[in-house]
PDB file of C-alpha atoms in Angstrom:
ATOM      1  CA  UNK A   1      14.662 -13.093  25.013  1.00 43.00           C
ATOM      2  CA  UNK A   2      13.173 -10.449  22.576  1.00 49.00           C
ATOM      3  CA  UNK A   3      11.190 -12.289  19.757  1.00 56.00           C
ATOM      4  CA  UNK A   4      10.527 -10.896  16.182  1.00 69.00           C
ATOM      5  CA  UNK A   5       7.065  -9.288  15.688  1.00 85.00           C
ATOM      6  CA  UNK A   6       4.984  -6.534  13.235  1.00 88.00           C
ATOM      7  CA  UNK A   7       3.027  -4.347  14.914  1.00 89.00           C
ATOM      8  CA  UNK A   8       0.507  -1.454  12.992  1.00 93.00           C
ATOM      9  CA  UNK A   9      -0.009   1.850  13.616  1.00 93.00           C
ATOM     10  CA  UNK A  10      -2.592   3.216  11.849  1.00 95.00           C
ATOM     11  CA  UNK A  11      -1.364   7.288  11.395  1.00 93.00           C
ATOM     12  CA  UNK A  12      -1.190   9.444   9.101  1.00 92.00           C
ATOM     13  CA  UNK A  13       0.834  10.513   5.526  1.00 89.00           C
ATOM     14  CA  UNK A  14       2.525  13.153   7.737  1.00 90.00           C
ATOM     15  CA  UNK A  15       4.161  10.512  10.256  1.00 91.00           C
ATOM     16  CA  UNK A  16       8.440  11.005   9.758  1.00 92.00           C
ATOM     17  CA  UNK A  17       8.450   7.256   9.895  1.00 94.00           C
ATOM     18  CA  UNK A  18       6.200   7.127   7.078  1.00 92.00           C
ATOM     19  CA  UNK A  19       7.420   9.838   4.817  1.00 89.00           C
ATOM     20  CA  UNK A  20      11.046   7.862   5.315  1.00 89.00           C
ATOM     21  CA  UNK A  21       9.611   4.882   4.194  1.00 92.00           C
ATOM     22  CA  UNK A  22       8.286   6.657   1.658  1.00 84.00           C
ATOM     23  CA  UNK A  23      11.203   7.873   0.079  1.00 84.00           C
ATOM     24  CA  UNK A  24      12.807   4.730   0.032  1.00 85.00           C
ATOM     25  CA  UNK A  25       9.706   3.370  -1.942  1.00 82.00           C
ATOM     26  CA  UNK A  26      10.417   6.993  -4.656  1.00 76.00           C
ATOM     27  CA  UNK A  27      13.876   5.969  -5.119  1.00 74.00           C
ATOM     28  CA  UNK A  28      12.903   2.088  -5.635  1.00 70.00           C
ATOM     29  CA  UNK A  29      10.462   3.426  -8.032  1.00 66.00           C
ATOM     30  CA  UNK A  30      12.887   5.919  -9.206  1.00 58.00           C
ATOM     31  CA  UNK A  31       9.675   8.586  -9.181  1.00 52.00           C
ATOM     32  CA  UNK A  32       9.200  11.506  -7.449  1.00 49.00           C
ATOM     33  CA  UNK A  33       5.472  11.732  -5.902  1.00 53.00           C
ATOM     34  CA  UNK A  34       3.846  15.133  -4.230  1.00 55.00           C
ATOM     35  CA  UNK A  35       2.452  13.428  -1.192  1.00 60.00           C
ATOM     36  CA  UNK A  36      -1.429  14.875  -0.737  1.00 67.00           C
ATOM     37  CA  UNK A  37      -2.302  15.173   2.754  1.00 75.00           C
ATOM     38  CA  UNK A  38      -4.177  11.721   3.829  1.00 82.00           C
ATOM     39  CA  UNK A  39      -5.233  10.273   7.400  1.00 91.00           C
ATOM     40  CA  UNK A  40      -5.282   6.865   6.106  1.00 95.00           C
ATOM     41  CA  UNK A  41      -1.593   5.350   6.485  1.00 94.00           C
ATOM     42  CA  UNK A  42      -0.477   2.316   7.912  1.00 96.00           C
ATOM     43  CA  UNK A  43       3.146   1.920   9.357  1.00 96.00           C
ATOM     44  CA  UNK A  44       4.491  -1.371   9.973  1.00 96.00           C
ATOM     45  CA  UNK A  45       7.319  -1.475  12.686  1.00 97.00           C
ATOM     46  CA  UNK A  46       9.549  -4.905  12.998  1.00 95.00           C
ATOM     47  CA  UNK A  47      11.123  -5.483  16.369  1.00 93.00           C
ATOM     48  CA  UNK A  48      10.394  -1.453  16.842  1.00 93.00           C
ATOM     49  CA  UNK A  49      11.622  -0.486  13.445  1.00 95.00           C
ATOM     50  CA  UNK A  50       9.830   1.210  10.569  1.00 95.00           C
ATOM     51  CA  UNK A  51       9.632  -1.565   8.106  1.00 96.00           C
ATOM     52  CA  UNK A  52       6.548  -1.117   5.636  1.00 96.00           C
ATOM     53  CA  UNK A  53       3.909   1.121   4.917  1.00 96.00           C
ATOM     54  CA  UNK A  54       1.093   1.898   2.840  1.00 96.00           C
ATOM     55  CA  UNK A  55      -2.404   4.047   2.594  1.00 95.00           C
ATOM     56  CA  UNK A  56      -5.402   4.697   0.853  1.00 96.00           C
ATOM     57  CA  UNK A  57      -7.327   7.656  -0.509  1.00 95.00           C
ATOM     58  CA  UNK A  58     -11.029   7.930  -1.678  1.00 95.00           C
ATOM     59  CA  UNK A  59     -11.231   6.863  -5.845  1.00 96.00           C
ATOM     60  CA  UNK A  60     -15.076   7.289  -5.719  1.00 96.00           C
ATOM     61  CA  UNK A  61     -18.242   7.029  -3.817  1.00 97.00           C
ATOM     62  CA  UNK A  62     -17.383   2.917  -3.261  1.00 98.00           C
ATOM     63  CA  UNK A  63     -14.079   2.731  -3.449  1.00 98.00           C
ATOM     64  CA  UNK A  64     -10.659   4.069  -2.365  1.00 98.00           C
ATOM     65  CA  UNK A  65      -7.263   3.300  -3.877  1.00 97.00           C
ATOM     66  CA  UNK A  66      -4.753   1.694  -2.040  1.00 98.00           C
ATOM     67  CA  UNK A  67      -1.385   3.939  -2.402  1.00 94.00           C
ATOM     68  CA  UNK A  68       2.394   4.251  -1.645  1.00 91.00           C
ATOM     69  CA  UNK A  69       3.015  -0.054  -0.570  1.00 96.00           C
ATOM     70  CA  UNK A  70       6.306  -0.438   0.801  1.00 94.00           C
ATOM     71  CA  UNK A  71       8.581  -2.688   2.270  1.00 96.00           C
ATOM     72  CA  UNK A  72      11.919  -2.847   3.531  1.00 95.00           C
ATOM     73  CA  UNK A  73      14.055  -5.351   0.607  1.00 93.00           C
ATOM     74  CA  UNK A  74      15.628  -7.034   3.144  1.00 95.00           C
ATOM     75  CA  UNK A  75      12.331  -8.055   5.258  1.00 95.00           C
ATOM     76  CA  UNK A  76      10.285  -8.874   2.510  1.00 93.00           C
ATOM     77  CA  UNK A  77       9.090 -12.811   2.086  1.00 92.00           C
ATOM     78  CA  UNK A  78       7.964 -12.155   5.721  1.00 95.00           C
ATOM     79  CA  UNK A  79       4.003 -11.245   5.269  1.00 95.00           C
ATOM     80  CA  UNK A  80       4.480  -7.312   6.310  1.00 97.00           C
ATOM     81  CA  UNK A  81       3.230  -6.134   3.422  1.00 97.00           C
ATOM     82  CA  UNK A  82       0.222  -8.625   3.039  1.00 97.00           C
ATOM     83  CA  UNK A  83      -0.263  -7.423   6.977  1.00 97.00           C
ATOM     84  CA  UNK A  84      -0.303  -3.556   5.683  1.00 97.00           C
ATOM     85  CA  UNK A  85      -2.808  -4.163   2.614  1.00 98.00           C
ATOM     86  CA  UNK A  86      -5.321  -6.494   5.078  1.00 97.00           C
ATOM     87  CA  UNK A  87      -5.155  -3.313   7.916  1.00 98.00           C
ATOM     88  CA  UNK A  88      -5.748  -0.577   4.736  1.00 98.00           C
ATOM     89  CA  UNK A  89      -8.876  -2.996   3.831  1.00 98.00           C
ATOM     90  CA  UNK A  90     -10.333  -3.443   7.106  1.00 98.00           C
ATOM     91  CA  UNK A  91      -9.837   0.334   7.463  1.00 97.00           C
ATOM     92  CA  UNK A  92     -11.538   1.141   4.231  1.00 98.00           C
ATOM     93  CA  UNK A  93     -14.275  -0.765   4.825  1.00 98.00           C
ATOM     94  CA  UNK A  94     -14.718   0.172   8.382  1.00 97.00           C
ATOM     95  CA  UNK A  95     -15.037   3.774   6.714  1.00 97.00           C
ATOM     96  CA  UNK A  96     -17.899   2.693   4.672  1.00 98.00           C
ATOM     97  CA  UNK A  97     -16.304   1.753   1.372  1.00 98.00           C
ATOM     98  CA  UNK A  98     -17.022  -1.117  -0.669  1.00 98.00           C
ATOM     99  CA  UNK A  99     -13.874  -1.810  -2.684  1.00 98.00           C
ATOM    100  CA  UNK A 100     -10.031  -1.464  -3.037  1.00 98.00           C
ATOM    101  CA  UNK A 101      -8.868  -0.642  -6.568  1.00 98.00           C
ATOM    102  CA  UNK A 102      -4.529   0.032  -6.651  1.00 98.00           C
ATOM    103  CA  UNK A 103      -1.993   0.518  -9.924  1.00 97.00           C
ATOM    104  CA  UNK A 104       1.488  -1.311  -9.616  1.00 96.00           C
ATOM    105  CA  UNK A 105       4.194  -1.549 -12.421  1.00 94.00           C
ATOM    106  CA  UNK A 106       3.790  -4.635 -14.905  1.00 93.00           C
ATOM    107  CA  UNK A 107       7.451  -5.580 -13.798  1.00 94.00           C
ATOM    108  CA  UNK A 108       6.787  -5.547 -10.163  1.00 93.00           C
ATOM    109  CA  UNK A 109       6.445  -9.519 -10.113  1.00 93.00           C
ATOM    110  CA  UNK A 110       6.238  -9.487  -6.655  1.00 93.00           C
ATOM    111  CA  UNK A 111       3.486  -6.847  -5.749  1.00 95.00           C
ATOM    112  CA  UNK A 112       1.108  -8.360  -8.696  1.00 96.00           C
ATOM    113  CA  UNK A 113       2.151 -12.118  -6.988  1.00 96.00           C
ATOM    114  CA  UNK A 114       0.953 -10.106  -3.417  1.00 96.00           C
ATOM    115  CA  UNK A 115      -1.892  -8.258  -4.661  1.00 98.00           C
ATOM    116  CA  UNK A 116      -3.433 -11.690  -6.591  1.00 97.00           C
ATOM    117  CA  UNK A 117      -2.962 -13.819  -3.442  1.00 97.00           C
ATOM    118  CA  UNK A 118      -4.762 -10.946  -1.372  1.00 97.00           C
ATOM    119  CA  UNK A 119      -7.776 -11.671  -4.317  1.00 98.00           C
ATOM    120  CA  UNK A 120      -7.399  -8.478  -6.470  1.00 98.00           C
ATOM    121  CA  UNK A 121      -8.554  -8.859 -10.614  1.00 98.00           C
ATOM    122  CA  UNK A 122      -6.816  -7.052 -13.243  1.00 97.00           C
ATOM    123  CA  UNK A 123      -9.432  -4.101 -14.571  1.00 98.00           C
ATOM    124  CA  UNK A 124      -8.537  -1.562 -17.494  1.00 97.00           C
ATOM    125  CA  UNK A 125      -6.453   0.916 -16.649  1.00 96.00           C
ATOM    126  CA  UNK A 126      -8.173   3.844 -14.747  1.00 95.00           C
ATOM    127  CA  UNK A 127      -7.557   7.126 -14.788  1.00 93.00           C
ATOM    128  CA  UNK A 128      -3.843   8.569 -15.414  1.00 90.00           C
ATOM    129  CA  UNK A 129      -2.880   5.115 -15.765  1.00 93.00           C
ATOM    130  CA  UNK A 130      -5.446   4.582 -19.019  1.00 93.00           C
ATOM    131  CA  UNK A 131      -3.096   3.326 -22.015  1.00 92.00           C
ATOM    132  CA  UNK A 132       0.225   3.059 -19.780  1.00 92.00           C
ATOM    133  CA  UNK A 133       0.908  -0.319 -20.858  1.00 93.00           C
ATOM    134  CA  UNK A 134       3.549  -0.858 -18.105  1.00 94.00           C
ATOM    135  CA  UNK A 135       0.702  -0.339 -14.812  1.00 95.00           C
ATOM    136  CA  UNK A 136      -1.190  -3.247 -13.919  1.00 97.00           C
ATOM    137  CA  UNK A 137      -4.839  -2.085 -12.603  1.00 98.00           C
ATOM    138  CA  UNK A 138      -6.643  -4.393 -10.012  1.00 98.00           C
ATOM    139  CA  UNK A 139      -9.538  -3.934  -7.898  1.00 98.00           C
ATOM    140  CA  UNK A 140     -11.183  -6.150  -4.950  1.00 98.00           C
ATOM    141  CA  UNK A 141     -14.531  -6.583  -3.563  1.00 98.00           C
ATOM    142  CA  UNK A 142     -14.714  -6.211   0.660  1.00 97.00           C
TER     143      UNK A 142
END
């Protein structure tokens, strides 16, 4: 009897499985993204399937920003992408880092829900996101 289960791989931005997942999450988001080369992705696989996905990148000296969050419609409500964000924060702080800081879309209701539960705070808008008044900014302590 086979048994549902998420299991991580920790990869990187160059992994097919990823960069599929990936452009599901662009046409979601109904943006097309240049994908800079990063060794910081998480893939999450559901009963050996590519389900979810996310990754960081460095921000600043203390802090990296979580990027590219993704998870299959149909298997979301299950915790993958709660499991994704907790492996990118272990990861970032195993490399030394001392926060998470992310952007999502003001009408993404459930990825501010997500990122709240997981203990982010809303901050100003950084960078290219300054005076965009549909991102949310966020940032958490590790």
């Amino acid at each position: 009897m086979q048994t549902n289960q998420t299991v991580l791989k920790r990869t990187s931005n160059t992994e097919p499985d990823f960069k599929n997942l990936i452009s599901k999450l662009d046409k979601y988001l109904s943006i097309v993204n240049v994908l800079d080369p990063l060794d910081t992705a998480v893939i999450a696989y559901y009963n050996d399937k590519p389900v979810g996905c996310g990754c960081f990148k460095k921000f600043d000296e203390q802090s990296v920003e979580i990027k590219r969050m993704y998870v299959e419609p149909e298997l979301r409500g299950l915790g993958i992408a709660s499991t994704v964000l907790n492996e990118l924060e272990k990861w970032a702080k195993e490399s030394g880092f001392e926060y998470t800081v992310l952007e999502t879309g003001l009408k993404l209701d459930d990825a501010n829900a997500l990122y709240r539960k997981q203990g982010y705070e809303i901050i100003e808008n950084y960078g290219q996101y300054a005076g965009i008044k549909s991102s949310v900014c966020m940032k958490k302590a590790l």
